[in-house]
Coordinates of C-alpha atoms in Angstrom, one line a residue:
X1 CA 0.0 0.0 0.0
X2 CA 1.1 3.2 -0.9
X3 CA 1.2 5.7 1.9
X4 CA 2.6 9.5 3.1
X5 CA 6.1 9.5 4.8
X6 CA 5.9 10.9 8.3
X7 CA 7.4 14.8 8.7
X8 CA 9.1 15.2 11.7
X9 CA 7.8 14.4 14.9
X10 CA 5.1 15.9 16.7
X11 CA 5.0 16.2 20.3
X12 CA 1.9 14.3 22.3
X13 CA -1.2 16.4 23.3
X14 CA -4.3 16.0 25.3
X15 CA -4.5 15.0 29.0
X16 CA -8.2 14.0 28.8
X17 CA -8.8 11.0 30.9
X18 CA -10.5 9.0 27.8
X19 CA -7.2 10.5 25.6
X20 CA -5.0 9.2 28.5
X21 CA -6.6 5.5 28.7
X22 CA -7.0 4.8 24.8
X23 CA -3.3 6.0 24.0
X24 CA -2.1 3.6 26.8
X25 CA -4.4 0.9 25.3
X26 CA -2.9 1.3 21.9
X27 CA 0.7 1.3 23.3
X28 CA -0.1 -1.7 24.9
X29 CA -2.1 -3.4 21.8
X30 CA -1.1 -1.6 19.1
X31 CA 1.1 -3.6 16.5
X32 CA 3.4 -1.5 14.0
X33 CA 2.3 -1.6 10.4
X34 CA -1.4 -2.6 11.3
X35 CA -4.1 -0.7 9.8
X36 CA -7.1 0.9 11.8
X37 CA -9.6 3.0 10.7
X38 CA -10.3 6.5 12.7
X39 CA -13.2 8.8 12.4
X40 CA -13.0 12.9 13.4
X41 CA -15.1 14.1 15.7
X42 CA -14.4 17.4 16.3
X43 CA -11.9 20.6 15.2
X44 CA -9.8 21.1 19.0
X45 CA -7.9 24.1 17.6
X46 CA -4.3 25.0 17.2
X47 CA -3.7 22.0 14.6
X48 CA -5.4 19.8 16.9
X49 CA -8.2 17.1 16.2
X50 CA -10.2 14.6 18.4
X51 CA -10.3 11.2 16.4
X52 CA -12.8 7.8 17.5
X53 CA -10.3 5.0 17.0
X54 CA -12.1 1.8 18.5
X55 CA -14.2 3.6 20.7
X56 CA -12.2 5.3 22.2
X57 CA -11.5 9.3 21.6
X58 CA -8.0 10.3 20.9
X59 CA -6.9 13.6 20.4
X60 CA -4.2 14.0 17.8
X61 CA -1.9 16.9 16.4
X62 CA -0.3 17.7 13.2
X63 CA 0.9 20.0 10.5
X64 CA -2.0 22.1 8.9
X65 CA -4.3 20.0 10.1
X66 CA -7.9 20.7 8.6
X67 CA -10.4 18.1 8.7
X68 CA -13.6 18.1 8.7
X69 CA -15.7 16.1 11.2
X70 CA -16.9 12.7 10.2
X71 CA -14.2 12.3 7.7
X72 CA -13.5 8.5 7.9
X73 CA -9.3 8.2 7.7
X74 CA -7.1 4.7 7.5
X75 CA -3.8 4.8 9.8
X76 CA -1.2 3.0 9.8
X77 CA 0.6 2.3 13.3
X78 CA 4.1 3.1 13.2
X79 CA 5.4 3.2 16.7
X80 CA 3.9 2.8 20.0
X81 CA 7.1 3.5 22.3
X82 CA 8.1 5.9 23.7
X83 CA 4.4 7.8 22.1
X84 CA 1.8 6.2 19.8
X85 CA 2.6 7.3 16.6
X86 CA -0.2 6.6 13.4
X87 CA -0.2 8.5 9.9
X88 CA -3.0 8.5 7.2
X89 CA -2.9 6.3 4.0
X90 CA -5.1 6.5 1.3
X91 CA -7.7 3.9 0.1
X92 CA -7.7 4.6 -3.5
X93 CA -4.4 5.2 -5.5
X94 CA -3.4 8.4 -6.2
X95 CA -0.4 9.9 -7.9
X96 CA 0.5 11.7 -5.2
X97 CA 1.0 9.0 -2.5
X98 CA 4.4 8.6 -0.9
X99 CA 5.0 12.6 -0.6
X100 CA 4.9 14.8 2.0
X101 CA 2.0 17.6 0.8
X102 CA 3.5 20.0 3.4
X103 CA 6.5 20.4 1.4
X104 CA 4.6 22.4 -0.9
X105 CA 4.8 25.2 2.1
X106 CA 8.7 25.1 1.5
X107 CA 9.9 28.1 -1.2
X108 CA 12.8 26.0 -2.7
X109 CA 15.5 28.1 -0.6
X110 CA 18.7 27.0 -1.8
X111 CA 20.7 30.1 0.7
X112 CA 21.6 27.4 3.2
X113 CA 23.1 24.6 0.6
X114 CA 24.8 27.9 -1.6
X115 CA 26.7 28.8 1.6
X116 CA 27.8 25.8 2.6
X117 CA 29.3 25.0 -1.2
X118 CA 30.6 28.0 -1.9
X119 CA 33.9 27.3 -0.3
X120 CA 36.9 26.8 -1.5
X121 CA 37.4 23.7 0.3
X122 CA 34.4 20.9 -0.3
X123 CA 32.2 19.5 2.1
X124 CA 31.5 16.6 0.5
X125 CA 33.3 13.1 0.3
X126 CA 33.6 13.5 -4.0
X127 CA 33.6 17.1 -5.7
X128 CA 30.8 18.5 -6.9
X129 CA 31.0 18.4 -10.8
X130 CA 32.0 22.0 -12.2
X131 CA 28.1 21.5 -13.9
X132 CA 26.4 21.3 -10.8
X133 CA 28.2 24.0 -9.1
X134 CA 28.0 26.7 -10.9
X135 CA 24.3 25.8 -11.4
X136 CA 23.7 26.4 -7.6
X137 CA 25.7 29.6 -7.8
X138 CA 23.8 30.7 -11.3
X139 CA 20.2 29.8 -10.0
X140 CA 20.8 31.6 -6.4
X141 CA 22.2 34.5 -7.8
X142 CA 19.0 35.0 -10.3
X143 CA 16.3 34.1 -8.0
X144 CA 17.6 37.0 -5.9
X145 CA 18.0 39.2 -8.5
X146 CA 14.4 38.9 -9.6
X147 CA 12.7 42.2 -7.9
X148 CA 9.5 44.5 -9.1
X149 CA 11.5 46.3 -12.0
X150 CA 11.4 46.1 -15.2
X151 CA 12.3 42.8 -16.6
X152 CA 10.8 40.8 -13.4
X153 CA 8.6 38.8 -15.7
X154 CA 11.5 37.5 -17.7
X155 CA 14.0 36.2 -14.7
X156 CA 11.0 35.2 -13.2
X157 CA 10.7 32.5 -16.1
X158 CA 14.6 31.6 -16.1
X159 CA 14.1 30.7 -12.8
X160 CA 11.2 28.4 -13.6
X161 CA 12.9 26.8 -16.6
X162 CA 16.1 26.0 -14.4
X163 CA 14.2 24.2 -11.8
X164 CA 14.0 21.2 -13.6
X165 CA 11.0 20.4 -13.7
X166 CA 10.9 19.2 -17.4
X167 CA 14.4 17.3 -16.3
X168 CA 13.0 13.9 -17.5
X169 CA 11.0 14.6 -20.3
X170 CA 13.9 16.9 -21.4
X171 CA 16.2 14.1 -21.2
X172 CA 13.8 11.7 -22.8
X173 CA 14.3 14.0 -25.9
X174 CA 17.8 14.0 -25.9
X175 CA 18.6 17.1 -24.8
X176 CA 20.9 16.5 -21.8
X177 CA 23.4 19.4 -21.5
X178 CA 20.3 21.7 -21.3
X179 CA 19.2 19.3 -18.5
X180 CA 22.0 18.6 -16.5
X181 CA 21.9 22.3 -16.1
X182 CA 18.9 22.4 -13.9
X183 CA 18.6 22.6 -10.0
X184 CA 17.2 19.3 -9.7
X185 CA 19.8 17.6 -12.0
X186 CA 22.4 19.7 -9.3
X187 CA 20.0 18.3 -6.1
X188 CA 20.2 14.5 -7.7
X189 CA 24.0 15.1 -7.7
X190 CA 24.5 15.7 -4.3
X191 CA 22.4 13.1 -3.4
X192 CA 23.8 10.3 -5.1
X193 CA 27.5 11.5 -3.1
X194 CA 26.0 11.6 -0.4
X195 CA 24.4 8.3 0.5
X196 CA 24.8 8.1 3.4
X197 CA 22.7 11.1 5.0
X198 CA 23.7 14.2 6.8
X199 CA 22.9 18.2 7.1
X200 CA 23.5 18.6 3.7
X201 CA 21.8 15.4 2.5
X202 CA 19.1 16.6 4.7
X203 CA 18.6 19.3 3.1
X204 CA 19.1 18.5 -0.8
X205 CA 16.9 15.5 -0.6
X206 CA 14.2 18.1 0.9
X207 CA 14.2 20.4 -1.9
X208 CA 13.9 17.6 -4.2
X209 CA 10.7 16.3 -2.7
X210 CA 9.5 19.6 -3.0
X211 CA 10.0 19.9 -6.8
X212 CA 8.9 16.3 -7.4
X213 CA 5.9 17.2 -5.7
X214 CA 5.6 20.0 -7.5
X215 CA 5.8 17.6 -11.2
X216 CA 3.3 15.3 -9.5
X217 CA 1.1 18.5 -8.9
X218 CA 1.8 19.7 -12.3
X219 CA 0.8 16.1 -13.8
X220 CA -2.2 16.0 -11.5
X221 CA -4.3 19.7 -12.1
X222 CA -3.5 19.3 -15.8
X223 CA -6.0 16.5 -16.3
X224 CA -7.9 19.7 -15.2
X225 CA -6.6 21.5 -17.8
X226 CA -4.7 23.8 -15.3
X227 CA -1.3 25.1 -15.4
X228 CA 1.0 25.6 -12.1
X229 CA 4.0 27.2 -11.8
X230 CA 6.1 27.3 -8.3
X231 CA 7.2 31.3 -7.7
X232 CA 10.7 30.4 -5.8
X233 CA 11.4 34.2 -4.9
X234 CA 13.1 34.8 -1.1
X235 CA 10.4 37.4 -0.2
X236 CA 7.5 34.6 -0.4
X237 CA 7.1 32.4 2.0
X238 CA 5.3 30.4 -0.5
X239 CA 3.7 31.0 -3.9
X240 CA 2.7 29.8 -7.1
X241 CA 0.6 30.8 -10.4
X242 CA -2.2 28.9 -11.8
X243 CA -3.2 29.2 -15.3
X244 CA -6.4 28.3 -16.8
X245 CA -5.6 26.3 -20.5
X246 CA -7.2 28.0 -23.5
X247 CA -9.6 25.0 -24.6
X248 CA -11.0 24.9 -28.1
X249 CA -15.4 24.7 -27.3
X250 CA -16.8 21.7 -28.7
X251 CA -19.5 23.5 -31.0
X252 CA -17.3 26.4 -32.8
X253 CA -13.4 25.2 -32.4
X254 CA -12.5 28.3 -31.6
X255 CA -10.4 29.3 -29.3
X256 CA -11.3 31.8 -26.5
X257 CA -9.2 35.5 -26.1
X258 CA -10.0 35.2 -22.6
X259 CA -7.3 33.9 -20.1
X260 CA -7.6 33.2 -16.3
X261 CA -5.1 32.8 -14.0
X262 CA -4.4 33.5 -10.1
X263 CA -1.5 34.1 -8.0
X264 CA -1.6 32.9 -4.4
X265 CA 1.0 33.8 -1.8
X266 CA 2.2 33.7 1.3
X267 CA 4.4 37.3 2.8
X268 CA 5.5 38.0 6.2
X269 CA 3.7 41.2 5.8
X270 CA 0.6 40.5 4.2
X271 CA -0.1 37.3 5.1
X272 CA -2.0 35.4 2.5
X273 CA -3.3 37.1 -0.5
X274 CA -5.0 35.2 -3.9
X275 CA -5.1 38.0 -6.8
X276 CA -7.2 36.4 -9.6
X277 CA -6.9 37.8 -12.9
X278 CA -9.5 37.7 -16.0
X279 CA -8.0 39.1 -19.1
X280 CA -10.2 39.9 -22.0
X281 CA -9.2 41.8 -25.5
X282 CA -10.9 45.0 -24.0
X283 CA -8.6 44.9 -20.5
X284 CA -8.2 42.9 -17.3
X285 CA -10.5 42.1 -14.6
X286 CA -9.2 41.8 -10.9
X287 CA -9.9 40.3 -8.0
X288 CA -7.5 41.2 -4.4
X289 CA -8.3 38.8 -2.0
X290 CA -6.6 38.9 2.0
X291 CA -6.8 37.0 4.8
X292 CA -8.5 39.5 6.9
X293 CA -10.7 42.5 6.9
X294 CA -7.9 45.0 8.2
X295 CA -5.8 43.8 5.2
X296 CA -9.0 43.9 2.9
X297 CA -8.8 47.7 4.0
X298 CA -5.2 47.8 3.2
X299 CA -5.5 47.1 0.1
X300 CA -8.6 48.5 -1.3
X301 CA -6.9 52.1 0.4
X302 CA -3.2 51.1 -2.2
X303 CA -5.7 50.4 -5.0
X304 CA -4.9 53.9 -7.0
X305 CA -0.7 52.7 -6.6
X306 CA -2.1 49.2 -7.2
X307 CA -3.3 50.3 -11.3
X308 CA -0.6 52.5 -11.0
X309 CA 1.7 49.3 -11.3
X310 CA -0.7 47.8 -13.6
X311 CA -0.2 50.0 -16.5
X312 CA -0.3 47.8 -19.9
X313 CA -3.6 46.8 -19.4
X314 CA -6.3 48.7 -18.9
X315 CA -8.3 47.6 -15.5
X316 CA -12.1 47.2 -16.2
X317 CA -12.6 46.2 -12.7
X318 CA -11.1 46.1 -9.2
X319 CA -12.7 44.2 -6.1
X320 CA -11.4 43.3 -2.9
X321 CA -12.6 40.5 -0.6
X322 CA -11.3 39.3 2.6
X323 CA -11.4 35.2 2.1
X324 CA -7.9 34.3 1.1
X325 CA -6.7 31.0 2.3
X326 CA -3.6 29.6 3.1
X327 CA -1.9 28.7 -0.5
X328 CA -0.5 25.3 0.3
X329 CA -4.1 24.4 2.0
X330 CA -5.6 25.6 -1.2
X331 CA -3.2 23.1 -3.7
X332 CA -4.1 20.6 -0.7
X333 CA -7.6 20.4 -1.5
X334 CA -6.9 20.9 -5.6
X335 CA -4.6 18.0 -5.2
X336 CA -6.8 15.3 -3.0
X337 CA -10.0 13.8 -3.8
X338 CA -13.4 14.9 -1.9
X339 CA -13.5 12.4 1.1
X340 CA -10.2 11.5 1.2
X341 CA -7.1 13.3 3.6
X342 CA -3.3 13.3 3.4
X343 CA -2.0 13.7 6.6
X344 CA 0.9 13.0 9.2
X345 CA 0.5 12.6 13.0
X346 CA 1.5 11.8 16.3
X347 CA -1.3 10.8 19.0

């Protein structure tokens, strides 16, 4: 069976009596890699749920969690010493089982793993080929070059092209100095010298679960006929751009002039903010959305600088809303199908 890897630990909650007896139950009973089925009862706050497993009511912790009550969820016993630990697997196959959806929260920072091989002197056990350095040096240096200026839009898509995340079917055409010049192609590098784990390991192998998560995404939405595209820039704490695909209607085949497409993001400042965009021949449609109503305000009081910046299109309308969600909670739900949840725990 196909299942999510755990993400690192999470602490035991809850001192209810009922918690107390049914994790003690569990640690006495409980068998690693059994299955058990669990059912949510109720939100407890701060990333906090209360699950039925057997009877019994458990309350259980993890990263983002947000589930609704009465979903029905199948766990997986890992450990039950020194805590009972469980995470969800999935009862239907899905393409993206085995990954860790949270790593879509991460903004593919490379600072740390640019520092550390920038020396003259190698940290790791083989060099680094001459390719994959300088591709760590080139790609750092132009995803912090990429500001608000003139010319954004451009380094914006050098970034995205030297990600890597064509790398296979780029390779499959042949193509494999443009390839081996990629981030990912630099990532698989390092990992194969460094087998055998480590700081640095840690840390390559992470951002290459987040941009094979981000293929799988990319594999997943377009059956939807959507378009993503991860927006690694160091002031986000997360972002990316969906794209609506021009489709051809069935009666005229003809294609549409309209595109749609949304930005969602994640900023220290603001918080989280969805900007969805409807662009027509006559001029561009906007929606600012925030993830409160003091932000809402914000905004709607920039909105004269905001067209100000906007300035090759002409805006035929401007609205402001204060509903914006968490990006990576929004892919989240994109990404899994109704009734079913991806998540890691420790009870």
């Amino acid at each position: 069976m196909d299942t999510i890897n755990p993400l690192s630990p999470i602490k035991s909650v809850g001192t209810a009596t009922s918690d107390t007896s049914g994790r003690q139950q569990f640690q006495q009973q409980g068998t690693p890699g059994k299955i058990i089925t669990a059912t949510v009862l109720e939100s407890a706050g701060n990333n906090k749920v209360y699950l039925n497993i057997s009877g019994k009511k458990i309350l259980a912790g993890g990263d983002k969690v947000s589930l609704q009550p009465g979903t029905r969820l199948n766990l997986e016993i890992l450990a039950t010493q020194p805590v009972l630990e469980l995470k969800i697997v999935s009862k239907t196959p899905e393409v993206l089982f085995g990954k860790t959806l949270t790593l879509l929260g991460n903004n593919l920072d490379i600072s740390s793993l640019f520092q550390v091989l920038k020396g003259d002197v190698s940290p790791l056990p083989t060099p680094l080929s001459t390719t994959a350095r300088n591709t760590i040096q080139n790609f750092y240096h132009l995803q912090h070059s990429v500001t608000g200026k003139e010319g954004a839009g451009a380094q914006l898509q050098q970034v995205i092209n030297r990600l890597g995340l064509t790398l296979e079917s780029t390779l499959a055409k042949g193509n494999s100095d443009t390839a081996g010049k990629t981030l990912k192609a630099a990532l698989l590098e390092i990992s194969s010298i460094l087998r055998e784990g480590g700081s640095i390991a840690g840390t390559a192998n992470k951002l290459l679960g987040t941009l094979e998560l981000f293929q799988l995404a990319q594999l997943r939405l377009s059956t939807e006929n959507l378009l993503l595209f991860p927006l690694p820039l160091p002031f986000l704490n997360n972002g990316y751009l969906l794209v609506e695909q021009d489709q051809e209607t069935t009666q005229t085949k003809q294609r549409t002039d309209m595109l749609r497409f949304s930005l969602h993001l994640s900023l220290d400042a603001l918080g989280d903010i969805k900007i969805s965009f409807l662009q027509t021949s006559e001029g561009l449609y906007i929606q600012f959305s925030c993830d409160s109503p003091e932000k809402k305000k914000f905004a709607m009081d920039s909105q004269e600088e905001l067209k100000e910046i906007i300035s090759n299109k002409k805006i035929l309308g401007l609205s402001f809303t204060d509903t914006a969600e968490n990006p990576v909670d929004d892919l989240i739900r994109r990404l899994v199908p109704s009734g079913e949840s991806m998540l890691n725990m420790r009870v």
